[in-house]
XYZ file of C-alpha atoms in Angstrom:
646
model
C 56.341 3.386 45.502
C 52.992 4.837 44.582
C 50.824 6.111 47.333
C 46.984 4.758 47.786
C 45.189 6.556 50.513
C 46.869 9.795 52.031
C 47.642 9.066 55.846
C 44.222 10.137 58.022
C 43.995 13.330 59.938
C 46.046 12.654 63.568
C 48.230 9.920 61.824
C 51.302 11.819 62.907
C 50.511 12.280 66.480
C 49.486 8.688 66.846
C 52.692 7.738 65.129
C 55.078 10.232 66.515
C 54.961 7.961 70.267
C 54.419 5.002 68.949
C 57.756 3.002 70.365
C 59.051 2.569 73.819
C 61.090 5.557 75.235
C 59.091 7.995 72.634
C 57.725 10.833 73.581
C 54.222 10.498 75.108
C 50.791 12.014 74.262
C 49.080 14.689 76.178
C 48.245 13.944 79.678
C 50.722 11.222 79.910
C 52.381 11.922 83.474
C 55.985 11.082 82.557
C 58.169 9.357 79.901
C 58.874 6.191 82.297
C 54.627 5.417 82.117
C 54.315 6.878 78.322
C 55.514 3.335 76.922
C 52.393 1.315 78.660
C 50.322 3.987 77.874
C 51.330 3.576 74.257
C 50.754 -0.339 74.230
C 47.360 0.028 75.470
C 46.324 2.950 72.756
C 47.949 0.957 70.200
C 46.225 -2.231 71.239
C 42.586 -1.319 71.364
C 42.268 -0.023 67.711
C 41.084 -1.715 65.151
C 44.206 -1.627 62.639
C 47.364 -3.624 62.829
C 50.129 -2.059 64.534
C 53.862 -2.939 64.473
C 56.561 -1.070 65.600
C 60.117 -1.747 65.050
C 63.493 -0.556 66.189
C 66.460 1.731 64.612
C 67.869 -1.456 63.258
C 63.840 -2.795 61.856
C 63.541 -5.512 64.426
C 59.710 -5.984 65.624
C 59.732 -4.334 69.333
C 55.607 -4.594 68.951
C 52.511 -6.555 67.593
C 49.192 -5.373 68.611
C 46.231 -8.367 68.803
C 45.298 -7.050 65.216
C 48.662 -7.624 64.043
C 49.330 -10.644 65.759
C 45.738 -12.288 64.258
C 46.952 -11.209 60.541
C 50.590 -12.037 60.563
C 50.167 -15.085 62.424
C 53.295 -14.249 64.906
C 52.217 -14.120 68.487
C 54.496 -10.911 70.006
C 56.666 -13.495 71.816
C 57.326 -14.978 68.424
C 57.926 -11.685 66.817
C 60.061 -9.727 68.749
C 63.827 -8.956 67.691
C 63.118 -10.884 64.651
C 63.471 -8.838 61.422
C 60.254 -6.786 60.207
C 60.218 -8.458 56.438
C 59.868 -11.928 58.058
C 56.811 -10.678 59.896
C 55.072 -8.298 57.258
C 55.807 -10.620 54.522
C 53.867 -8.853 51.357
C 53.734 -9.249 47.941
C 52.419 -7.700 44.556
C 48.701 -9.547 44.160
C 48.853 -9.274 40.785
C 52.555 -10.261 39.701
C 53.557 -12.110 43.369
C 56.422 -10.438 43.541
C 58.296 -9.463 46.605
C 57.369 -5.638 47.534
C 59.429 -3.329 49.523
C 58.385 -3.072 53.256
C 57.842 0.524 53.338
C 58.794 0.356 57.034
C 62.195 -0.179 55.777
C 62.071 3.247 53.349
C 60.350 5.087 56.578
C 63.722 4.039 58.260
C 66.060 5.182 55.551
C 64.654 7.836 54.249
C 62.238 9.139 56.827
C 59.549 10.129 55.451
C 55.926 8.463 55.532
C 55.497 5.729 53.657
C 52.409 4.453 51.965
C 52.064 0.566 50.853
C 51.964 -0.449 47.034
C 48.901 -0.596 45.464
C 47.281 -4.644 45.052
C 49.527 -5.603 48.097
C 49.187 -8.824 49.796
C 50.323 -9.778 53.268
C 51.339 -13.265 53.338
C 50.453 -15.104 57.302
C 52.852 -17.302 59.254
C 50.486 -19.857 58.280
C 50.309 -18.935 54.068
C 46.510 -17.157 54.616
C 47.126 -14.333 52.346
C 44.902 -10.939 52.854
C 45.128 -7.773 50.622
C 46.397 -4.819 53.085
C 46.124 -0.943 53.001
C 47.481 1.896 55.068
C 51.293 2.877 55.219
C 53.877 3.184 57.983
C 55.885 6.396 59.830
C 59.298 6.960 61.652
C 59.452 7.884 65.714
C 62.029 10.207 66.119
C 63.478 10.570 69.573
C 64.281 13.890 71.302
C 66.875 14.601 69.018
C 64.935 13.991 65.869
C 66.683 11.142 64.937
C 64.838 8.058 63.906
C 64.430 5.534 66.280
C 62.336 3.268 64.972
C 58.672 2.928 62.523
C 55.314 2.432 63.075
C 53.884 0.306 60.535
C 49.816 0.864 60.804
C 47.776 -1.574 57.969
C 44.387 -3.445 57.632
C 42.793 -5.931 56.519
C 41.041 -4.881 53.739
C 39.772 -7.918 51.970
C 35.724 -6.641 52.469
C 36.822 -3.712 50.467
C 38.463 -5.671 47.483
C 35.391 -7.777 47.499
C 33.430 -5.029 47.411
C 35.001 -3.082 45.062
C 35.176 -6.127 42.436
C 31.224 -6.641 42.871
C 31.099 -2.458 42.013
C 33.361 -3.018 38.966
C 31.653 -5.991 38.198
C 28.613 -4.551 38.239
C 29.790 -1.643 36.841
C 31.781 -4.152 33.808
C 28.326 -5.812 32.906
C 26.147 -2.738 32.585
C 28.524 -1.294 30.658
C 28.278 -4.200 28.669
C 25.242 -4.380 28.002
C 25.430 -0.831 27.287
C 28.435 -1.431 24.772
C 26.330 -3.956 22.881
C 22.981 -2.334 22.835
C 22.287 -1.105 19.368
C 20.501 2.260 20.645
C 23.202 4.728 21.303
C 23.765 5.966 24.829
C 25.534 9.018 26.513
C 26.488 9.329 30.095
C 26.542 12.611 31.328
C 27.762 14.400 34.821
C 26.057 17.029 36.220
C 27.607 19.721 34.363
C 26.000 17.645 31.274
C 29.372 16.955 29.866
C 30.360 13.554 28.201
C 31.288 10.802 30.641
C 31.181 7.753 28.138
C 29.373 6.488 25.308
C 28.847 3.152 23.513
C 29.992 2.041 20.551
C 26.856 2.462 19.103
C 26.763 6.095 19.176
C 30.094 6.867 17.869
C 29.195 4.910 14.757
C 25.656 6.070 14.586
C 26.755 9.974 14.398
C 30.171 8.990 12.862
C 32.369 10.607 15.743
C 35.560 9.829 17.549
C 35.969 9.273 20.874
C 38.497 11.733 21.908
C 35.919 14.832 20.160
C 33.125 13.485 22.517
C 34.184 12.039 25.874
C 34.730 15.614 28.721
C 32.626 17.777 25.936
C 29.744 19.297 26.858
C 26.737 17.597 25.255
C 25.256 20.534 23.438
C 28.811 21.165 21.949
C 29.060 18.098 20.495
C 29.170 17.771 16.712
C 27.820 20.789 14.863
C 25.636 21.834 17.810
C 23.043 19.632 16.682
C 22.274 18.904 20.632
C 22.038 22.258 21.432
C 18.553 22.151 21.540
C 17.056 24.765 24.491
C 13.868 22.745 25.146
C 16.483 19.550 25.749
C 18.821 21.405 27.889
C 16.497 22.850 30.249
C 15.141 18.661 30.782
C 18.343 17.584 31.148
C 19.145 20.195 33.338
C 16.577 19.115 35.331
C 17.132 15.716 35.831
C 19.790 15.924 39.005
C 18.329 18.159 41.070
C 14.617 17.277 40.042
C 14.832 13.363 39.732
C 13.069 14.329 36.690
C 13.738 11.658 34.500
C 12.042 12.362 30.859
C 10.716 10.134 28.046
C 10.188 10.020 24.070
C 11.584 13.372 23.918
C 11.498 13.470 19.884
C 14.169 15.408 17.814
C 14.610 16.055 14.523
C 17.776 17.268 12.943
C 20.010 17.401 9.670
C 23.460 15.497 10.457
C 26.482 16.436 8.778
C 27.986 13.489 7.185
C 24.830 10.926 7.698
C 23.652 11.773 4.321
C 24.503 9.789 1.285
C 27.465 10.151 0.018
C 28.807 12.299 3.525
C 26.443 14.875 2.719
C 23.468 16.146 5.130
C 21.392 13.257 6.377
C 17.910 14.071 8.313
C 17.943 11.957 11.701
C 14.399 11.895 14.071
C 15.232 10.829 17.419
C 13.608 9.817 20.838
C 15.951 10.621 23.581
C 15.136 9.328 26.978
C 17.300 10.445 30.139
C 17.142 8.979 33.942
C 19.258 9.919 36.949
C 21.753 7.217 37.989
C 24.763 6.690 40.539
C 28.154 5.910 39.819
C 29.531 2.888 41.402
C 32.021 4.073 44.341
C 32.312 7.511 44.867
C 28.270 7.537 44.185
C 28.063 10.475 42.377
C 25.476 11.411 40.130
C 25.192 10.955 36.837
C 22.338 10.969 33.877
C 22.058 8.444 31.537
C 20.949 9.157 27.781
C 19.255 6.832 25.779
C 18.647 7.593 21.888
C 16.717 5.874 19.663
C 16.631 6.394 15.905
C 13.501 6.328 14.714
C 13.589 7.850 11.309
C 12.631 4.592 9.466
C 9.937 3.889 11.427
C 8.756 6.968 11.533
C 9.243 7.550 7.465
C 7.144 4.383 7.771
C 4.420 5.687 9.697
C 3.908 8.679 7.831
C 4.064 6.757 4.741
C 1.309 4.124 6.377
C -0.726 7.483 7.657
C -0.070 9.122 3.747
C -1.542 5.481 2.660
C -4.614 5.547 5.259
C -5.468 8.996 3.994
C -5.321 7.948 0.152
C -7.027 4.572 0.836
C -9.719 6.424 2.638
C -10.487 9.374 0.428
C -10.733 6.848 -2.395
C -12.590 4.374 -0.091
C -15.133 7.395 -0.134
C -15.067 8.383 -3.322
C -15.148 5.352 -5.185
C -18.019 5.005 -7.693
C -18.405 1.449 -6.820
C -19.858 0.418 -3.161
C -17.306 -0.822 -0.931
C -18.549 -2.978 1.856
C -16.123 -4.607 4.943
C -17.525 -7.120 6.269
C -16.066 -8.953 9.468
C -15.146 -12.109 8.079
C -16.803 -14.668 11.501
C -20.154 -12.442 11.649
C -20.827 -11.468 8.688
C -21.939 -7.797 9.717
C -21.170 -4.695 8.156
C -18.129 -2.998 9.764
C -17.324 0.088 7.374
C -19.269 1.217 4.013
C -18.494 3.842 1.713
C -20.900 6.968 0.699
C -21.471 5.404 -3.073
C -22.510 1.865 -0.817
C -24.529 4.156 1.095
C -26.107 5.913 -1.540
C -27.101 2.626 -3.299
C -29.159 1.569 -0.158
C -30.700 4.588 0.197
C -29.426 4.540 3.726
C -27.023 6.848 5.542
C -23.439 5.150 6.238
C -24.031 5.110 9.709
C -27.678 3.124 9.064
C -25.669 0.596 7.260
C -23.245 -0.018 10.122
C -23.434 -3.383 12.126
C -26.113 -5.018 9.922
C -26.182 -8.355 7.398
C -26.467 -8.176 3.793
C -30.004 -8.864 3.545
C -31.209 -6.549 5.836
C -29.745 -3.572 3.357
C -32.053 -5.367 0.492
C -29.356 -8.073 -0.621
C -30.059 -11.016 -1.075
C -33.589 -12.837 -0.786
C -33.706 -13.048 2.810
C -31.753 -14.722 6.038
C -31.512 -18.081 4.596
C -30.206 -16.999 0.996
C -28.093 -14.545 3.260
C -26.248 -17.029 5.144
C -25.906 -19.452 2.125
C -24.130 -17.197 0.527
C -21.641 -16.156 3.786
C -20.611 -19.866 4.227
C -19.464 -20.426 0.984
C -17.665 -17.102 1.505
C -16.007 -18.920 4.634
C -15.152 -21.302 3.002
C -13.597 -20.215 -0.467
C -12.490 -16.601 0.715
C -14.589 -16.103 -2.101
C -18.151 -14.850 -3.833
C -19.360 -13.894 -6.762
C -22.868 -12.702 -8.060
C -22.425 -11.447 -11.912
C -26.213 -10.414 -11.668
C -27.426 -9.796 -8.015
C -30.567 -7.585 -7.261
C -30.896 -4.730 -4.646
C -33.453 -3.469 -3.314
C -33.136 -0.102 -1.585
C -35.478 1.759 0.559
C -37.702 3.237 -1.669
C -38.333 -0.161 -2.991
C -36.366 0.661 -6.405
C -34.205 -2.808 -7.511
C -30.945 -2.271 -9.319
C -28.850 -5.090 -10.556
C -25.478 -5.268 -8.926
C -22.095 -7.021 -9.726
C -20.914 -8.380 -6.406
C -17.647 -9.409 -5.678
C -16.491 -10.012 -2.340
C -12.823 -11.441 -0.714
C -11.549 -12.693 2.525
C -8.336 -11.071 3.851
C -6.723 -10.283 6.768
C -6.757 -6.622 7.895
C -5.106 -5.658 11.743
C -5.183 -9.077 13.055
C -8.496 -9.847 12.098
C -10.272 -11.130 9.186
C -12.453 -9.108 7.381
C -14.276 -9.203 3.740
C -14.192 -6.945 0.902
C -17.086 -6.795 -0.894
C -17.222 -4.799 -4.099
C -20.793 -3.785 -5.103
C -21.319 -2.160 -9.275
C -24.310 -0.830 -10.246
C -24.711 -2.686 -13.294
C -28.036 -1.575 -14.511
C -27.308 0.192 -17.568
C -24.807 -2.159 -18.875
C -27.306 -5.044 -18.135
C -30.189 -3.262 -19.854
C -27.684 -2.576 -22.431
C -26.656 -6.453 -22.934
C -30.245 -7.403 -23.250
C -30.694 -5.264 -25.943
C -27.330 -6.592 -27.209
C -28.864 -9.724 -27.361
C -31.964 -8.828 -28.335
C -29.999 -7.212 -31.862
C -28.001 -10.226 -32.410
C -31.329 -12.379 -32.095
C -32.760 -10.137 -34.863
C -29.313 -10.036 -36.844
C -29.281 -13.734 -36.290
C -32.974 -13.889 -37.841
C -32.194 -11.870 -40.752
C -29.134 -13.520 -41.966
C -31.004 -17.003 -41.947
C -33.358 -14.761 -43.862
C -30.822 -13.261 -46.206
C -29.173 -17.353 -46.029
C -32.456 -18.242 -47.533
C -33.110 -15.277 -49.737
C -29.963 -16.184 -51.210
C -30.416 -19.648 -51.773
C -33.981 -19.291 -52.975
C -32.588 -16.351 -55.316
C -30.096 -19.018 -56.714
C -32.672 -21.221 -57.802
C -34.913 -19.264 -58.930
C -32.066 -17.305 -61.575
C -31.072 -20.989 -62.448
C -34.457 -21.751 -63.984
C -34.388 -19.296 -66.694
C -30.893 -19.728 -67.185
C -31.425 -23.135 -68.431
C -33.448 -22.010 -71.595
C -31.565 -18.882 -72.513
C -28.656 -21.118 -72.730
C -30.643 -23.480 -74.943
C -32.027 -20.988 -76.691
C -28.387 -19.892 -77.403
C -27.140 -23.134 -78.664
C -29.944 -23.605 -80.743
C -29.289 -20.045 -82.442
C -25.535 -20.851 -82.898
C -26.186 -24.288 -84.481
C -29.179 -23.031 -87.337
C -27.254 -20.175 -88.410
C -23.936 -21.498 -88.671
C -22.428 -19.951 -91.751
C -25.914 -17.853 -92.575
C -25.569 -15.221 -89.736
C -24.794 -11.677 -90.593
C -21.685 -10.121 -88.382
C -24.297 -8.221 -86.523
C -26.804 -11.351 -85.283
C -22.932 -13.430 -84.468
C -21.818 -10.460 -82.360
C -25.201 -10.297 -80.370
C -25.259 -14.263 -80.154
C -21.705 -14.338 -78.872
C -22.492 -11.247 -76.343
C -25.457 -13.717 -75.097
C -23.032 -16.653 -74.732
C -20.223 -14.880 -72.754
C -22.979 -13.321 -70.061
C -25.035 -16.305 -69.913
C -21.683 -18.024 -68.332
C -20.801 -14.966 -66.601
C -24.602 -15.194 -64.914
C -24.233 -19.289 -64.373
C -20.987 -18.495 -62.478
C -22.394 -16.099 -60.090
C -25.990 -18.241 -59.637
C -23.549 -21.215 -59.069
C -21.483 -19.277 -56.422
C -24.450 -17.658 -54.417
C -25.859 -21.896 -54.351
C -22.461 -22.739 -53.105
C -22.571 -19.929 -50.430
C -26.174 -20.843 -49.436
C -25.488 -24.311 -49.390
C -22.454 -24.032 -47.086
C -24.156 -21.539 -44.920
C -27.245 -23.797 -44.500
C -24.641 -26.814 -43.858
C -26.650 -28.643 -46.595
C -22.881 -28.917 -48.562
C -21.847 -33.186 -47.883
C -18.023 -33.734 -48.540
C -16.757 -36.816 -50.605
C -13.596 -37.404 -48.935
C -10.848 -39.407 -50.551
C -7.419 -40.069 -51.314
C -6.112 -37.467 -53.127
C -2.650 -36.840 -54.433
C -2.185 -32.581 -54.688
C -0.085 -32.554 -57.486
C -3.181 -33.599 -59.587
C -5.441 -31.792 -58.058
C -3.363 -28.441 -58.703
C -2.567 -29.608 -62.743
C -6.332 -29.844 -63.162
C -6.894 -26.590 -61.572
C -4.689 -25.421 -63.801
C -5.686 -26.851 -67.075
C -9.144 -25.014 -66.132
C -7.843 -21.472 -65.863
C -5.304 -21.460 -68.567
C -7.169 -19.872 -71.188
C -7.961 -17.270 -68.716
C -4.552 -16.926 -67.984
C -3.380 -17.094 -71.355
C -5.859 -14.410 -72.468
C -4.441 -12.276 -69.649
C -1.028 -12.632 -71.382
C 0.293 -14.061 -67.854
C 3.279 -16.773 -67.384
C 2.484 -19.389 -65.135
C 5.176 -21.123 -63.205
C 4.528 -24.481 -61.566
C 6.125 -26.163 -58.616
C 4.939 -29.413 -58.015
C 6.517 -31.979 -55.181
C 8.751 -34.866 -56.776
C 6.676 -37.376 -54.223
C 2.829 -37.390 -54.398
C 1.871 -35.390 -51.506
C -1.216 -37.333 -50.539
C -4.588 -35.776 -48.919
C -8.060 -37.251 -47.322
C -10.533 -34.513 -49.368
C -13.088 -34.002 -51.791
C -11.459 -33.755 -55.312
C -14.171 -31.082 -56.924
C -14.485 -29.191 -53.903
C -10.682 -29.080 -53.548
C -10.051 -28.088 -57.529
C -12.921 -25.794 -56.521
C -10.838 -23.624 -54.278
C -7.770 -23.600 -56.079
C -9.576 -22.601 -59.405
C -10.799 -19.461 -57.126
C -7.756 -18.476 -56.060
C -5.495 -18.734 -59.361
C -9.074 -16.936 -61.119
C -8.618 -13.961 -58.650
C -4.815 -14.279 -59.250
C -5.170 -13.575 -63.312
C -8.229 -11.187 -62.909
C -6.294 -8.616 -60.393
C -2.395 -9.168 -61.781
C -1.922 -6.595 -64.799
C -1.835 -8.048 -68.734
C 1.519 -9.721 -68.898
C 2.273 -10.973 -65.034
C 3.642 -13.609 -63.204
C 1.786 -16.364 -61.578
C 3.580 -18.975 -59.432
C 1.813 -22.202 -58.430
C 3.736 -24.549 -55.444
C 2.807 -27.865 -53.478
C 4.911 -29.595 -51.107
C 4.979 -31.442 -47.735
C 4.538 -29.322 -44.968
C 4.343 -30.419 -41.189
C 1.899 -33.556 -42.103
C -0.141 -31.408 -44.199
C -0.036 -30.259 -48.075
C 1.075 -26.402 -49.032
C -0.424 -24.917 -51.773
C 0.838 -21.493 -52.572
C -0.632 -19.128 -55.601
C 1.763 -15.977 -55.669
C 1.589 -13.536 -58.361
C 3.289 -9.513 -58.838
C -0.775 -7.909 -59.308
C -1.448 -4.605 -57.318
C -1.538 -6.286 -54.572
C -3.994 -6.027 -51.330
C -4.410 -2.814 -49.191
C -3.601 -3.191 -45.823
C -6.996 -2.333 -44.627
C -8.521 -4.935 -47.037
C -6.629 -7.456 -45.711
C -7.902 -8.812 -42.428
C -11.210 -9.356 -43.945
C -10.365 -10.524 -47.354
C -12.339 -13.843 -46.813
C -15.565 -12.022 -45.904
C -18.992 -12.982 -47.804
C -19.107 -9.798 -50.556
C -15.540 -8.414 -49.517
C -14.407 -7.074 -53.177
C -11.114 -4.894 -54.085
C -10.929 -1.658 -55.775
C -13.732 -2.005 -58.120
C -11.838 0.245 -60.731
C -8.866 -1.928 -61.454
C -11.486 -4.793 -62.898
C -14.179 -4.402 -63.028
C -14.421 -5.900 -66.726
C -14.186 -8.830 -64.508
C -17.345 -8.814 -62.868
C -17.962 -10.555 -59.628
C -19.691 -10.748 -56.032
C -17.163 -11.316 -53.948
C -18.123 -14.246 -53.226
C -15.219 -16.620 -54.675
C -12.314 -15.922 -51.517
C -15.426 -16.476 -49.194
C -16.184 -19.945 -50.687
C -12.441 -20.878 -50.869
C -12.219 -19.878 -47.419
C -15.204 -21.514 -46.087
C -14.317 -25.173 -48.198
C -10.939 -25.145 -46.887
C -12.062 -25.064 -43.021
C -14.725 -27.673 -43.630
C -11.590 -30.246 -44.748
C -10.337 -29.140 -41.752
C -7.202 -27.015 -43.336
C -6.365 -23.103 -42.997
C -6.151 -20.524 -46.194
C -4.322 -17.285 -45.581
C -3.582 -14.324 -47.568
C -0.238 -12.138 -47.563
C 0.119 -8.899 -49.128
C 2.695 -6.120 -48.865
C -0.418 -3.920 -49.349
């Protein structure tokens, strides 16, 4: 059996006289008195005490005994030791050697089992301790045992309270997510939680009876942390926030190098039994949070340094009072106040705003939107100088608190520049109704002498029919062909001027396309026939009916198949479609001319807008014709566009 507690100094003495007819103590007078000596030693200490003979028959209980066993000594004696010490194995109840039994065979001290229980007379069962020893007689033979035990039930209670005290803090130290060490006070690894084996990726067998500082790659081995830990025991100085920063092999990515910053805290503590002294290291990993904080403290810096150096004013405002809580230099500046002048005041009392009332207008509809805007607010500063500001100012909430932003531009220039913005579009706007009405007034006035030239014309053609010399036909027919070429412009600037002045009155009808785009046609065939052009026309099966005005309409398309023939080279190709299209009527005009350069192109519909002049100018023109087409076709509520591949 496996020995608990080695027998206590003077065991073998005691033990060594412990039966009737032994051999006494010193100062015992004689054998014959040695056996009532023995029986009162025996019964005035506080273990239990049986003695037994050769043959392991009880000879002697002491009160002890007798109150534990339940067997009175009149009960006990000459009946067999294993029916008095009944034990048993506490944790599997079975039956246990009496080891007074093995002291009689074999002779030798005997300790009891470990987790033994000693089962009463009366059941009452009580976990025992201690062991038992032969009496030898003069001879050295054995004559008997003493069997010496105790109650030791206080101690098992005890104990379980230590180890379950002991079982719950390491508990809680198992499932505490900051790793932990325990060290003894030669600083080498008595435990760790779980957490630090997986936080620094080591086993348990390469950390637990290691010194701390060997641990790893030496990353511990920090001087200024040994000499605090070595001071903990013998100090009681316990130590906190004790920051480290290290490179980690294998807590990189990939198993690489990986940079840790720690806070390691340490505090003396007792172990549970033999009380001896241990420290207990705490580590936090604080490398996010401390990545964080730099990062916030890298933030602060930038937010501040631009805070300062903004070209706008910055103004925080705190958000229930309405005073000024932090301004910038370009705020400042603007004031004509120093930063620290501006600093715990209102709005109005830095020259914004009327006064108080206008003031705190403004600051409750702040409250209540989290908003304010002023697109034009003055400011006066200290010298009495007013500059117009943009002001823009939100609620938020900053460090538990709420606060407003308010964002303060110097808009002076740009609003001295938009008056005079709209001062020059008032004076454009003024000349084009001038040009609007030079125009129209110029129309009229060419149409008057217009009207007799042409006569005048006619009247020449008709009275010398057949007696006109080559020479006076040419001139007459050079008249003719610029007189038409002059009504078409006069007509075109009276169209623009009319449209322009809004003096132009629709006569909207039902109008089926198809005829609209024949009779367009029918007008500029000669034109295009003269050109040498083909002309292909794609009309819609069904009429494709339209609400417009039936001259205006012909109007437009005449323009656009005109502009067609004068820019497509001798000899083109002119298409002409119309179809339903998404509740509205397409007209397309496509032809293969030279086309429109790209740069032309967005502004193709402009009053005067004109192509190359040097590809036809034989033509003549204003410019005027896309503008009108464009212009007629938005009044009946339609769209024209214009595609080129330049």
């Amino acid at each position: 059996m496996a020995t608990k507690d080695p027998p206590r100094e003077g065991d073998d003495a005691r033990r060594a006289g412990a039966t009737p007819g032994g051999v006494g103590g010193h100062g015992v007078p004689g054998l014959a008195g040695s056996a009532e000596w023995l029986r009162v030693t025996l019964s005035s200490i506080g273990d239990g005490v049986i003695t037994t003979d050769a043959h392991g028959r009880v000879t002697f209980l002491n009160l002890v005994a007798q109150a534990l066993t339940g067997w009175t000594q009149e009960q006990a004696v000459s009946v067999p030791l294993e029916q008095v010490f009944n034990v048993v194995n506490a944790d599997t109840r079975a039956a246990v050697e009496n080891p007074a039994l093995r002291a009689l065979r074999e002779g030798v001290i005997v300790g009891l089992a470990n987790h033994a229980l000693l089962i009463a007379r009366d059941g009452t069962e009580r976990p025992i301790d201690d062991s038992a020893a032969p009496v030898r007689d003069e001879k050295g033979n054995v004559g008997g045992v003493v069997l010496v035990f105790r109650d030791i039930t206080e101690r098992v209670r005890q104990e379980k309270l230590v180890q379950d005290a002991l079982d719950y803090a390491e508990n809680i130290l198992a499932t505490q997510r900051e790793p932990f060490l325990v060290l003894d006070k030669a600083l080498r690894v008595v435990s760790a939680n779980r957490s630090f084996y997986e936080t620094f990726r080591i086993e348990k067998d390469a950390t637990e009876g290691r010194f701390v500082y060997e641990l790893g790659n030496g990353q511990w081995n920090i001087p200024r942390l040994r000499k605090l830990l070595e001071d903990v025991l013998p100090r009681n100085h316990a130590f906190n926030d004790f920051e480290v920063e290290h490179e980690f092999e294998g807590l990189g990515v990939g198993g690489g190098v990986g940079k840790k910053i720690m806070l390691l805290n340490a505090r003396r503590v007792r172990r549970p039994g033999n009380h001896s002294e241990l420290i207990l290291l705490a580590i936090e990993d604080i490398t996010e949070r401390s990545t964080a904080e730099r990062a916030l403290h890298d933030s602060e810096v930038r937010y501040r340094r631009l805070f300062q150096t903004a070209k706008d004013g910055i103004l925080i405002l705190d958000a229930h009072t309405g005073k000024i809580i932090d301004a910038n230099a370009f705020m400042a500046g603007l004031a004509g106040l120093e930063p620290s002048e501006l600093l715990g005041k209102e709005l109005y009392e830095i020259g914004m705003f009327k006064d108080i009332e206008e003031n705190k207008e403004a600051f409750r509809e702040l409250q209540r939107t989290k908003y304010l805007r002023h697109d034009h607010l003055p400011v006066q500063n200290r010298s009495g100088e007013v500059v117009e500001v943009e002001f823009v100012a939100n609620v938020y909430h900053e460090d538990h608190r709420l606060v407003a932003q308010c964002n303060v531009r110097d808009i002076s220039e740009r609003s001295r520049m938009e008056k005079q913005i709209i001062k020059q579009s008032e004076a454009l706007a003024e000349q084009s109704l001038r040009k609007d009405e030079f125009l129209a007034m110029l129309s009229h006035e060419l149409r008057n002498p217009l009207a007799p030239i042409r006569a005048a014309v006619h009247l020449l053609r008709v009275h010398e029919r057949g007696g006109e010399n080559p020479i006076q036909r040419q001139a007459r027919e050079i008249i003719e062909r610029q007189v038409a070429n002059l009504t078409k412009l006069v007509s075109d600037l009276l169209e623009v001027s009319r449209i322009a002045s809004g003096r132009i009155r629709l006569n909207l009808q039902a109008l089926d396309m198809n005829q609209v785009v024949r009779q367009a046609v029918e007008t500029v065939q000669p034109f295009i026939e003269q050109r040498g052009h083909a002309l292909t026309l794609n009309l819609s099966p069904e009429p494709v009916w339209v609400n417009a005005d039936a001259t205006r309409t012909e109007e437009v398309l005449v323009n656009l198949l005109n502009n067609a023939a004068k820019y497509t080279p001798d000899g083109g190709r002119i298409e002409v479609g119309c179809e339903h299209h998404q509740n509205h009527a397409l007209v397309r005009v496509r032809d293969n001319g030279v086309g429109i350069d790209n740069e032309l192109l967005p502004r193709i519909f402009d009053l005067f807008t004109q192509a190359d002049r040097s590809l036809a100018r034989s033509s003549g023109g204003l410019g005027i014709g896309l503008s009108l087409a464009h212009r007629l076709v938005e009044l009946h509520g339609g769209a024209i566009e214009a595609h080129s591949q330049g």
